[in-house]
Short mmCIF file of C-alpha atoms in Angstrom, two decimals:
data_model
loop_
_atom_site.label_atom_id
_atom_site.label_comp_id
_atom_site.label_asym_id
_atom_site.label_seq_id
_atom_site.Cartn_x
_atom_site.Cartn_y
_atom_site.Cartn_z
CA MET A 529 -12.48 102.00 -36.01
CA THR A 530 -12.19 105.47 -37.49
CA GLU A 531 -15.05 107.92 -37.26
CA TYR A 532 -15.33 111.42 -38.63
CA VAL A 533 -17.63 113.44 -36.41
CA MET A 534 -18.92 116.62 -37.99
CA SER A 535 -19.77 119.13 -35.32
CA ARG A 536 -22.57 120.47 -37.52
CA THR A 537 -24.79 117.41 -37.44
CA ASN A 538 -23.46 114.83 -34.99
CA TRP A 539 -23.10 117.02 -31.95
CA CYS A 540 -24.75 114.42 -29.73
CA ARG A 541 -21.85 112.01 -30.30
CA VAL A 542 -19.21 114.31 -28.91
CA GLY A 543 -20.75 115.25 -25.59
CA GLY A 544 -22.99 117.90 -24.17
CA TYR A 545 -26.33 116.26 -24.99
CA ALA A 546 -26.94 114.83 -21.53
CA ALA A 547 -26.08 118.11 -19.83
CA ARG A 548 -28.32 120.03 -22.21
CA SER A 549 -31.28 117.71 -21.69
CA ALA A 550 -30.88 117.80 -17.93
CA ALA A 551 -30.69 121.58 -17.86
CA LEU A 552 -33.73 122.06 -20.09
CA ASP A 553 -35.77 119.62 -18.04
CA ALA A 554 -34.71 121.08 -14.69
CA ALA A 555 -36.46 124.45 -14.95
CA PRO A 556 -40.04 123.16 -15.30
CA ARG A 557 -39.36 120.49 -12.66
CA ARG A 558 -38.32 123.14 -10.14
CA ALA A 559 -41.72 124.83 -10.26
CA GLU A 560 -43.49 121.46 -10.36
CA ARG A 561 -41.55 120.19 -7.33
CA SER A 562 -42.36 123.36 -5.37
CA GLU A 563 -46.06 122.96 -6.10
CA VAL A 564 -46.04 119.32 -5.00
CA MET A 565 -44.27 120.23 -1.76
CA ARG A 566 -46.81 122.95 -1.05
CA VAL A 567 -49.80 120.66 -1.62
CA HIS A 568 -48.28 117.84 0.42
CA GLY A 569 -47.58 120.26 3.25
CA ILE A 570 -51.23 121.26 3.43
CA ARG A 571 -52.28 117.64 3.60
CA ARG A 572 -49.72 116.76 6.26
CA TRP A 573 -50.48 119.74 8.49
CA GLY A 574 -54.20 119.96 7.81
CA PRO A 575 -55.27 119.63 11.49
CA THR A 576 -53.21 122.65 12.50
CA MET A 577 -53.88 124.80 9.45
CA ALA A 578 -55.99 127.30 11.42
CA ALA A 579 -53.13 127.95 13.85
CA LEU A 580 -50.63 128.27 11.03
CA THR A 581 -52.90 130.75 9.28
CA LEU A 582 -52.91 132.96 12.39
CA LEU A 583 -49.14 132.76 12.70
CA ALA A 584 -48.68 133.62 9.05
CA GLY A 585 -49.93 137.14 9.67
CA ALA A 586 -46.91 137.86 11.83
CA PHE A 587 -44.51 137.01 9.02
CA GLN A 588 -46.06 138.89 6.12
CA GLY A 589 -43.09 141.21 5.98
CA PHE A 590 -40.76 138.27 5.30
CA GLN A 591 -42.45 136.94 2.17
CA ALA A 592 -40.10 136.08 -0.69
CA SER A 593 -40.13 138.51 -3.59
CA PRO A 594 -41.51 137.20 -6.90
CA ALA A 595 -39.13 135.96 -9.57
CA ALA A 596 -37.80 138.55 -11.97
CA ALA A 597 -39.95 138.93 -15.07
CA VAL A 598 -38.56 138.14 -18.50
CA ASP A 599 -39.80 139.41 -21.84
CA CYS A 600 -39.30 136.35 -24.05
CA PHE A 601 -39.33 132.54 -24.00
CA ARG A 602 -37.65 130.03 -26.32
CA ASP A 603 -38.28 130.98 -29.96
CA THR A 604 -39.35 134.54 -29.10
CA CYS A 605 -35.87 135.08 -27.62
CA ALA A 606 -34.09 134.30 -30.89
CA GLY A 607 -32.16 137.32 -32.07
CA LYS A 608 -32.91 139.30 -28.90
CA ASP A 609 -30.52 140.96 -26.46
CA PRO A 610 -30.34 138.81 -23.28
CA ILE A 611 -29.88 141.81 -20.99
CA ALA A 612 -32.69 143.85 -22.54
CA MET A 613 -35.03 140.85 -22.26
CA GLY A 614 -34.17 140.24 -18.59
CA CYS A 615 -32.67 136.84 -19.39
CA ASP A 616 -29.31 137.73 -17.88
CA ASN A 617 -30.86 137.91 -14.40
CA ASP A 618 -30.84 134.12 -13.94
CA ALA A 619 -28.02 133.35 -16.39
CA GLU A 620 -26.05 130.16 -15.79
CA LEU A 621 -22.68 129.12 -17.20
CA LEU A 622 -22.84 125.99 -19.34
CA GLN A 623 -19.15 125.84 -20.22
CA GLN A 624 -16.11 128.10 -20.37
CA VAL A 625 -12.93 127.74 -22.42
CA THR A 626 -9.91 129.86 -21.49
CA GLU A 627 -6.64 130.17 -23.38
CA PRO A 628 -3.58 128.76 -21.55
CA ASP A 629 -2.18 132.27 -21.11
CA GLU A 630 -5.64 133.51 -19.98
CA SER A 631 -5.64 136.08 -22.77
CA VAL A 632 -9.13 135.14 -24.02
CA ALA A 633 -12.06 133.36 -22.37
CA VAL A 634 -15.28 132.36 -24.11
CA ARG A 635 -18.43 131.24 -22.27
CA LEU A 636 -21.63 129.50 -23.32
CA ILE A 637 -24.46 130.97 -21.24
CA TRP A 638 -28.14 130.10 -20.88
CA SER A 639 -31.20 131.34 -19.00
CA PRO A 640 -33.53 128.75 -17.40
CA LEU A 641 -36.42 131.24 -17.42
CA CYS A 642 -35.97 132.29 -21.06
CA GLN A 643 -34.42 129.01 -22.27
CA GLY A 644 -32.26 131.08 -24.58
CA VAL A 645 -28.54 130.55 -25.10
CA TRP A 646 -25.81 133.07 -25.92
CA LEU A 647 -22.07 133.72 -25.88
CA LYS A 648 -19.98 135.93 -23.64
CA ILE A 649 -16.34 136.69 -24.39
CA SER A 650 -13.66 138.51 -22.42
CA ARG A 651 -10.02 139.23 -23.11
CA ASP A 652 -6.87 140.70 -21.64
CA LEU A 653 -6.19 143.90 -23.56
CA ASP A 654 -2.43 143.51 -23.09
CA THR A 655 -1.94 139.87 -24.09
CA SER A 656 -4.81 138.94 -26.42
CA PRO A 657 -4.42 138.90 -30.22
CA ASP A 658 -5.02 142.12 -32.11
CA TYR A 659 -8.11 140.62 -33.75
CA VAL A 660 -10.68 138.83 -31.59
CA TYR A 661 -14.13 137.69 -32.74
CA GLY A 662 -16.75 135.89 -30.68
CA THR A 663 -19.20 133.59 -32.48
CA LEU A 664 -22.18 131.61 -31.23
CA TRP A 665 -22.70 128.65 -33.56
CA THR A 666 -26.08 126.89 -33.57
CA THR A 667 -27.52 123.98 -35.51
CA ARG A 668 -30.35 124.85 -37.83
CA ALA A 669 -33.77 124.28 -36.31
CA PRO A 670 -35.54 121.93 -36.64
CA ASP A 671 -33.40 119.47 -38.64
CA GLY A 672 -29.97 120.08 -37.09
CA GLY A 673 -28.43 120.93 -40.45
CA ILE A 674 -25.90 123.54 -41.53
CA GLU A 675 -24.76 125.86 -38.79
CA GLU A 676 -26.02 129.37 -38.31
CA TYR A 677 -24.20 131.95 -36.25
CA ASP A 678 -24.47 135.11 -34.17
CA THR A 679 -21.37 137.16 -33.56
CA THR A 680 -19.98 139.92 -31.42
CA GLY A 681 -18.09 141.11 -34.46
CA LEU A 682 -14.53 142.32 -34.10
CA LEU A 683 -13.82 143.54 -30.58
CA GLY A 684 -12.64 147.10 -31.05
CA ASP A 685 -9.66 148.83 -29.49
CA GLY A 686 -10.04 149.00 -25.74
CA VAL A 687 -13.04 146.62 -25.69
CA ALA A 688 -12.41 143.89 -23.12
CA GLY A 689 -15.68 141.95 -23.45
CA ALA A 690 -18.86 141.45 -25.43
CA TYR A 691 -21.82 139.10 -25.87
CA THR A 692 -24.07 137.91 -28.67
CA LYS A 693 -27.81 137.90 -29.08
CA MET A 694 -29.72 134.79 -28.02
CA GLN A 695 -30.96 131.70 -29.79
CA ASN A 696 -33.67 129.26 -28.69
CA TRP A 697 -31.80 126.47 -26.90
CA LYS A 698 -34.85 124.20 -26.98
CA ALA A 699 -34.78 124.02 -30.78
CA THR A 700 -31.02 123.96 -31.42
CA THR A 701 -27.67 122.93 -30.00
CA ALA A 702 -24.95 125.51 -29.60
CA LYS A 703 -21.26 126.11 -29.03
CA ALA A 704 -19.33 129.29 -28.23
CA CYS A 705 -16.10 130.07 -30.10
CA TRP A 706 -13.54 132.78 -30.47
CA ASN A 707 -11.03 133.26 -33.29
CA ASP A 708 -8.66 135.83 -34.74
CA VAL A 709 -9.62 135.38 -38.41
CA ASP A 710 -13.22 136.37 -39.13
CA ALA A 711 -16.69 136.34 -37.60
CA GLN A 712 -17.68 133.37 -39.80
CA PHE A 713 -14.53 131.31 -39.12
CA ASP A 714 -15.06 128.12 -37.08
CA PRO A 715 -11.76 127.06 -35.46
CA ALA A 716 -13.11 123.58 -34.65
CA PRO A 717 -15.31 122.37 -37.54
CA LEU A 718 -14.29 118.70 -37.45
CA ARG A 719 -13.34 116.04 -34.92
CA TYR A 720 -11.46 112.93 -36.02
CA ILE A 721 -12.00 109.89 -33.77
CA LYS A 722 -9.75 106.83 -34.24
CA ASN A 723 -10.01 103.73 -32.02
CA ASN A 724 -12.05 105.76 -29.56
CA ASN A 725 -9.27 108.35 -29.27
CA ASP A 726 -9.50 111.96 -30.36
CA ALA A 727 -6.99 112.31 -33.21
CA SER A 728 -8.19 115.72 -34.37
CA LEU A 729 -5.74 118.24 -35.73
CA PRO A 730 -4.74 120.91 -33.22
CA LEU A 731 -6.99 123.95 -33.01
CA ARG A 732 -5.68 126.98 -34.79
CA HIS A 733 -6.71 130.60 -34.52
CA GLY A 734 -9.10 130.14 -31.61
CA SER A 735 -11.07 127.66 -29.52
CA CYS A 736 -14.62 126.51 -28.78
CA THR A 737 -16.76 125.00 -26.07
CA ASP A 738 -18.37 121.62 -26.68
CA TRP A 739 -21.62 121.40 -28.59
CA MET A 740 -24.39 121.42 -26.00
#
């Protein structure tokens, strides 16, 4: 059986969907789980609550600090700078792709608090190509159609790293790419699956993470 899998629309067939769903669901469950544990603890230790209340006064100086505030959430993060919005404070790596000679590395990053996704790129100034672009590709919300993109643009002389603005990861899927052609060039637009084997043509002029 031969199957052409377009990365623009059939991202869920080529991996990343399960990881994306699990990550998006995890953040609200963390807070929910903490609340359940707190309530259950009160019920379990109800008879000694008065004593615990007295002891608590001795440990006021050891209270955990509140979580860092962020300035956007989901769709309000689209097109915003992740550092300026505070979303980089809890950033997590979804996937990283590094060239065999380690000259260029591209990362797909997300924030559980903001639920925004963005790209980070780094390069070796001595061994990387003269032209390096980083591009965050996303499916069009809400129908998953033609790709949209955010880009670092061309990394200038002496620039070893850059990042893009965010997109709402709840409404789209995303992949992070680098190439040496142009900001709008996708080095991996098509996957060719034959008899359950990946028979795609070799990547040229760059590389990408999976769609997630």
